[in-house]
Amino acid sequence: MKSFSTRAVHGGREDLRDLGVHALPLDLSTTYPLEDLDQATLELDRAVAGEIPDRNPVYARLHNPTVGRFESALADLEGTDAAVAFGSGMAAISACLMAARQHGTHVVAVRPLYGTTDHLLNSGLLSLDVTWSEAENVSRAIRPDTALVIIETPANPTLRLTDIRAVVRQAGTVPVLVDSTFATPVLQRPAEFGARYVVHSATKFLGGHGDVIAGVVATDEIRARELRQVRLMTGGLLHPLGAYLLHRGLATLSVRVERAQHSAGLLASRLSGHPVVRSVSYPGLGWASAPAWQRTQMRGPGALIAFELAGGHDAARALLAALRLMTPAVSLGSVDTLIQHPAGLTHRVMSAADRSACGIGDGLLRLSVGLEDPEDLWQDLATGLAAASVFGRSRACA
Ligand SMILES: Cc1ncc(COP(=O)(O)O)c(C=O)c1O
């Protein structure tokens, strides 16, 4: 098998030479001319059963060839049979929950999760009974009607890591969903450790340029069929133009993640020595002495850092207001550096008690490091930290 970065460049493009084109074809059709009614009926039956139509998609809610190319390229990178793409990360996650609901109404979830995932599970919208569990206690939370275990690693926003193999072991026959958005398949392939659903908010690193909102689930063919059925019925489609941009983004994914990760390591170590910073969470700090499961689960620590300011909410607001290069904005995984305040934004939908129980304090900031020169980034961050220092320090200046 060719190496990951080669497959990231060439995946889903195998037939381009035969087609006589170099760039990915973009098919924007909503409907398709039908040569023969009986043939079209068979194609429709296939789609309703969750299969990919053979020659004619019939209607774009059933299948789109540009989206299909992106799906097979992503599945190859995750090492799964198939992938199913959606119009957002939340559409992907809710489709997994809807598909799971056919097998049971109980879900076990480990915090922290992305705020809206947490909110969806807690909202009762999908009539699921949710048990919140620590990762070590998943086996105790499993019931006969448990249809899914949900984890996020690295977790948004605290960067907490969960041992996927250990959770899969505890879950037994219950499928485990891993939201692997922060890691990307460059750094982590949860299916290798037994996860049945690998979810990405493709809006983030996979697209990488902040111009596509999308989600994707990499899984086995049986579950992919269920997800295609949910997508067909509920319509949470990815637009082919989005799929085209995501597929193009895959080609540079390794280079982007590795470069951003390098800069994140530098910023994390400088942040951890700064007097205004109470704590830094970055998997790369202490990597050499990390448990073996962590070093074998992830190929590197990634490009996200969470850090807590001693001066709390006011310090966070002052830091964000002082920045001139980094963009204060939600989202992550873009070519440019983004920074945001989880308690006030991405995780505001959680109750204050739930936030604080999983380490999302009022002084916490989440930094998604981009591709700028790390010294320029540090200069900007240092200006922000100076503005934050008025509100509190965790130690005297060295
Ligand atoms: C880890 C994680 N999962 C899922 C989502 C939801 O994705 P989307 O915003 O594409 O719906 C996000 C969004 O920030 C996320 O960070």
Coordinates of N, CA, C and O in Angstrom, one line a residue, residues 232-330:
L232 N -30.5 10.2 3.0 CA -31.5 10.2 2.0 C -32.9 10.7 2.5 O -33.6 11.5 1.9
M233 N -33.2 10.2 3.8 CA -34.5 10.6 4.3 C -34.5 12.0 4.9 O -35.5 12.7 4.9
T234 N -33.4 12.4 5.6 CA -33.4 13.6 6.3 C -32.8 14.8 5.5 O -33.0 16.0 5.8
G235 N -32.0 14.4 4.5 CA -31.5 15.5 3.5 C -30.3 16.3 4.0 O -30.1 17.4 3.5
G236 N -29.6 15.8 5.0 CA -28.4 16.6 5.5 C -27.2 16.5 4.5 O -26.1 16.1 4.9
L237 N -27.4 16.9 3.3 CA -26.4 16.6 2.2 C -25.2 17.6 2.3 O -25.4 18.7 2.6
L238 N -24.1 17.1 1.8 CA -23.0 18.0 1.5 C -23.1 18.4 0.1 O -23.3 17.6 -0.9
H239 N -23.0 19.7 -0.2 CA -23.0 20.3 -1.5 C -21.8 19.8 -2.3 O -20.7 19.8 -1.7
P240 N -21.9 19.5 -3.6 CA -20.7 19.0 -4.3 C -19.6 20.0 -4.4 O -18.4 19.6 -4.4
L241 N -19.9 21.3 -4.4 CA -18.8 22.3 -4.4 C -18.0 22.2 -3.1 O -16.8 22.2 -3.1
G242 N -18.7 21.9 -2.0 CA -18.0 21.7 -0.7 C -17.2 20.5 -0.8 O -16.0 20.5 -0.3
A243 N -17.7 19.4 -1.4 CA -16.9 18.1 -1.5 C -15.7 18.3 -2.3 O -14.6 17.8 -2.0
Y244 N -15.8 19.1 -3.4 CA -14.7 19.4 -4.3 C -13.6 20.1 -3.5 O -12.4 19.7 -3.5
L245 N -14.0 21.1 -2.7 CA -13.0 21.8 -1.9 C -12.4 21.0 -0.8 O -11.2 21.1 -0.5
L246 N -13.2 20.1 -0.2 CA -12.6 19.2 0.8 C -11.6 18.2 0.2 O -10.6 18.0 0.8
H247 N -12.0 17.7 -0.9 CA -11.1 16.7 -1.6 C -9.8 17.4 -2.0 O -8.7 16.8 -1.8
R248 N -9.9 18.6 -2.4 CA -8.7 19.4 -2.7 C -7.8 19.6 -1.5 O -6.6 19.5 -1.5
G249 N -8.6 19.9 -0.4 CA -7.9 20.1 0.9 C -7.1 18.9 1.4 O -6.1 19.0 2.1
L250 N -7.6 17.7 1.1 CA -6.9 16.4 1.6 C -5.5 16.4 1.1 O -4.6 15.8 1.7
A251 N -5.3 16.9 -0.1 CA -4.0 16.8 -0.7 C -2.9 17.5 0.1 O -1.7 17.1 0.1
T252 N -3.3 18.6 0.8 CA -2.3 19.3 1.6 C -2.4 19.0 3.1 O -1.8 19.7 3.9
L253 N -3.3 18.1 3.4 CA -3.6 17.9 4.9 C -2.4 17.6 5.7 O -2.1 18.2 6.7
S254 N -1.5 16.6 5.3 CA -0.4 16.3 6.1 C 0.6 17.5 6.3 O 1.0 17.7 7.4
V255 N 0.8 18.2 5.2 CA 1.7 19.3 5.3 C 1.2 20.4 6.2 O 1.9 20.9 7.0
R256 N -0.1 20.7 6.1 CA -0.7 21.7 7.0 C -0.6 21.3 8.4 O -0.2 22.0 9.3
V257 N -1.1 20.0 8.7 CA -1.1 19.6 10.1 C 0.3 19.5 10.7 O 0.5 20.0 11.8
E258 N 1.3 19.0 9.9 CA 2.6 18.9 10.5 C 3.2 20.3 10.8 O 3.9 20.5 11.8
R259 N 3.0 21.2 9.8 CA 3.6 22.6 10.0 C 2.9 23.3 11.2 O 3.6 23.8 12.1
A260 N 1.6 23.2 11.3 CA 0.9 23.9 12.4 C 1.3 23.2 13.7 O 1.4 23.9 14.8
Q261 N 1.4 21.9 13.7 CA 1.8 21.2 14.9 C 3.2 21.6 15.4 O 3.4 21.8 16.6
H262 N 4.1 21.8 14.5 CA 5.4 22.3 14.9 C 5.3 23.6 15.6 O 5.9 23.9 16.7
S263 N 4.6 24.6 15.0 CA 4.4 25.9 15.7 C 3.7 25.8 17.0 O 4.0 26.5 17.9
A264 N 2.7 24.9 17.1 CA 1.9 24.8 18.3 C 2.9 24.3 19.5 O 2.7 24.8 20.6
G265 N 3.8 23.4 19.2 CA 4.7 22.9 20.2 C 5.5 24.1 20.8 O 5.7 24.2 22.0
L266 N 6.0 25.0 19.9 CA 6.8 26.1 20.3 C 5.9 27.1 21.2 O 6.3 27.5 22.2
L267 N 4.7 27.4 20.7 CA 3.8 28.3 21.4 C 3.4 27.7 22.8 O 3.4 28.4 23.8
A268 N 3.2 26.4 22.8 CA 2.7 25.8 24.1 C 3.8 25.8 25.1 O 3.6 26.1 26.3
S269 N 5.1 25.6 24.7 CA 6.1 25.7 25.7 C 6.4 27.1 26.2 O 6.6 27.3 27.4
R270 N 6.2 28.1 25.3 CA 6.4 29.5 25.8 C 5.2 29.9 26.7 O 5.4 30.5 27.7
L271 N 4.0 29.4 26.3 CA 2.9 29.8 27.2 C 3.0 29.2 28.6 O 2.7 29.8 29.6
S272 N 3.6 28.0 28.6 CA 3.6 27.3 29.9 C 4.6 27.9 30.9 O 4.6 27.7 32.1
G273 N 5.5 28.8 30.3 CA 6.4 29.5 31.2 C 6.0 30.9 31.5 O 6.7 31.7 32.1
H274 N 4.8 31.3 31.0 CA 4.4 32.7 31.1 C 3.7 33.0 32.5 O 2.8 32.2 32.8
P275 N 4.0 34.1 33.1 CA 3.4 34.3 34.4 C 1.9 34.6 34.5 O 1.3 34.5 35.5
V276 N 1.3 35.0 33.3 CA -0.1 35.2 33.3 C -0.9 34.0 33.1 O -2.1 33.9 33.3
V277 N -0.2 32.9 32.7 CA -0.9 31.6 32.4 C -0.9 30.7 33.6 O 0.2 30.4 34.1
R278 N -2.1 30.2 33.9 CA -2.2 29.3 35.1 C -1.8 27.9 34.7 O -1.1 27.2 35.4
S279 N -2.3 27.5 33.5 CA -2.0 26.1 33.1 C -2.1 26.0 31.5 O -2.9 26.8 30.9
V280 N -1.4 25.1 31.0 CA -1.5 24.8 29.5 C -1.8 23.4 29.3 O -1.2 22.5 29.9
S281 N -2.8 23.1 28.4 CA -3.1 21.8 28.0 C -2.7 21.6 26.6 O -3.3 22.2 25.7
Y282 N -1.6 20.8 26.3 CA -1.2 20.5 25.0 C -0.6 19.1 25.0 O 0.4 18.9 25.8
P283 N -1.1 18.2 24.3 CA -0.6 16.8 24.4 C 0.9 16.7 24.2 O 1.5 15.7 24.6
G284 N 1.5 17.6 23.5 CA 3.0 17.6 23.3 C 3.8 17.9 24.5 O 5.0 17.5 24.5
L285 N 3.2 18.5 25.5 CA 4.0 18.8 26.7 C 4.1 17.5 27.5 O 3.1 16.9 27.9
G286 N 5.3 17.1 27.7 CA 5.5 15.8 28.4 C 5.3 14.6 27.5 O 5.0 13.5 28.0
W287 N 5.3 14.7 26.2 CA 5.0 13.6 25.3 C 5.9 12.4 25.5 O 5.4 11.3 25.6
A288 N 7.2 12.7 25.8 CA 8.1 11.6 25.9 C 7.8 10.7 27.1 O 8.0 9.5 27.1
S289 N 7.2 11.3 28.2 CA 6.9 10.5 29.4 C 5.4 10.2 29.4 O 4.9 9.6 30.4
A290 N 4.6 10.4 28.3 CA 3.2 10.1 28.3 C 3.0 8.6 28.3 O 3.9 7.9 27.8
P291 N 1.8 8.1 28.7 CA 1.6 6.6 28.7 C 1.7 6.1 27.3 O 1.4 6.8 26.3
A292 N 2.1 4.8 27.2 CA 2.3 4.2 25.8 C 1.1 4.3 25.0 O 1.2 4.5 23.7
W293 N -0.1 4.1 25.5 CA -1.3 4.2 24.7 C -1.4 5.5 24.0 O -1.9 5.6 22.8
Q294 N -1.0 6.6 24.7 CA -1.1 7.9 24.0 C -0.2 8.0 22.9 O -0.5 8.5 21.8
R295 N 1.1 7.6 23.1 CA 2.1 7.7 22.0 C 1.8 6.7 20.8 O 2.3 7.0 19.8
T296 N 1.1 5.7 21.1 CA 0.8 4.8 20.0 C -0.6 5.2 19.3 O -0.8 4.8 18.1
Q297 N -1.4 5.8 20.1 CA -2.7 6.2 19.5 C -2.6 7.4 18.6 O -3.2 7.5 17.5
M298 N -1.7 8.4 18.9 CA -1.5 9.6 18.1 C -0.1 9.6 17.6 O 0.8 9.4 18.3
R299 N 0.0 10.0 16.3 CA 1.3 10.1 15.7 C 2.0 11.5 16.0 O 3.1 11.7 15.6
G300 N 1.2 12.3 16.7 CA 1.8 13.6 17.1 C 0.7 14.4 17.9 O -0.5 14.0 17.9
P301 N 1.1 15.5 18.6 CA 0.2 16.1 19.5 C -0.8 17.1 18.9 O -1.7 17.6 19.5
G302 N -0.6 17.5 17.6 CA -1.6 18.3 17.0 C -1.4 19.8 17.1 O -0.3 20.2 17.6
A303 N -2.3 20.6 16.6 CA -2.1 22.0 16.4 C -3.1 22.8 17.3 O -3.2 24.0 17.1
L304 N -3.7 22.2 18.3 CA -4.6 23.0 19.2 C -4.0 23.0 20.6 O -3.4 22.0 21.1
I305 N -4.1 24.2 21.2 CA -3.7 24.4 22.6 C -4.8 25.0 23.4 O -5.5 25.8 22.9
A306 N -5.0 24.5 24.6 CA -5.9 25.2 25.6 C -5.1 25.7 26.7 O -4.2 25.0 27.2
F307 N -5.3 27.0 27.1 CA -4.6 27.5 28.2 C -5.5 28.4 29.1 O -6.4 29.1 28.6
E308 N -5.3 28.3 30.3 CA -6.1 29.0 31.3 C -5.4 30.2 31.9 O -4.2 30.1 32.3
L309 N -6.0 31.4 31.8 CA -5.4 32.6 32.3 C -5.7 32.8 33.8 O -6.9 32.5 34.2
A310 N -4.7 33.2 34.5 CA -4.9 33.4 36.0 C -6.0 34.5 36.2 O -6.7 34.4 37.2
G311 N -6.2 35.4 35.3 CA -7.1 36.5 35.6 C -8.6 36.2 35.1 O -9.4 37.1 35.0
G312 N -8.9 35.0 34.7 CA -10.3 34.6 34.4 C -10.8 35.3 33.2 O -10.1 35.6 32.3
H313 N -12.2 35.4 33.2 CA -12.9 36.0 32.1 C -12.4 37.3 31.6 O -12.2 37.6 30.4
D314 N -12.1 38.2 32.5 CA -11.7 39.6 32.2 C -10.4 39.6 31.4 O -10.2 40.3 30.5
A315 N -9.5 38.7 31.9 CA -8.2 38.5 31.3 C -8.4 38.0 29.9 O -7.7 38.4 28.9
A316 N -9.3 37.0 29.7 CA -9.5 36.4 28.4 C -10.0 37.5 27.4 O -9.6 37.5 26.3
R317 N -10.9 38.3 27.9 CA -11.5 39.3 27.0 C -10.4 40.3 26.6 O -10.3 40.7 25.5
A318 N -9.6 40.7 27.6 CA -8.5 41.7 27.3 C -7.5 41.1 26.3 O -7.1 41.8 25.4
L319 N -7.2 39.8 26.5 CA -6.2 39.2 25.5 C -6.8 39.2 24.1 O -6.1 39.6 23.2
L320 N -8.0 38.8 24.0 CA -8.6 38.7 22.7 C -8.7 40.0 22.0 O -8.4 40.2 20.8
A321 N -9.0 41.1 22.8 CA -9.1 42.4 22.2 C -7.8 43.0 21.8 O -7.8 43.8 20.9
A322 N -6.7 42.5 22.3 CA -5.4 43.1 22.0 C -4.7 42.4 20.8 O -3.8 42.9 20.3
L323 N -5.3 41.3 20.3 CA -4.6 40.6 19.2 C -4.8 41.3 17.9 O -5.8 41.9 17.6
R324 N -3.7 41.3 17.1 CA -3.8 41.9 15.8 C -3.6 41.0 14.6 O -3.9 41.2 13.5
L325 N -2.9 39.8 14.9 CA -2.6 38.9 13.8 C -3.6 37.7 13.9 O -4.2 37.3 12.9
M326 N -3.7 37.1 15.1 CA -4.6 35.9 15.3 C -6.0 36.5 15.2 O -6.3 37.6 15.7
T327 N -6.9 35.7 14.7 CA -8.3 36.1 14.6 C -9.1 35.5 15.8 O -9.2 34.3 15.9
P328 N -9.7 36.4 16.6 CA -10.6 35.9 17.6 C -11.9 35.4 16.9 O -12.7 36.2 16.3
A329 N -12.1 34.1 16.8 CA -13.2 33.5 16.1 C -13.4 32.0 16.5 O -12.4 31.4 16.9
V330 N -14.6 31.5 16.5 CA -14.8 30.1 16.7 C -14.3 29.4 15.5 O -13.9 30.0 14.5

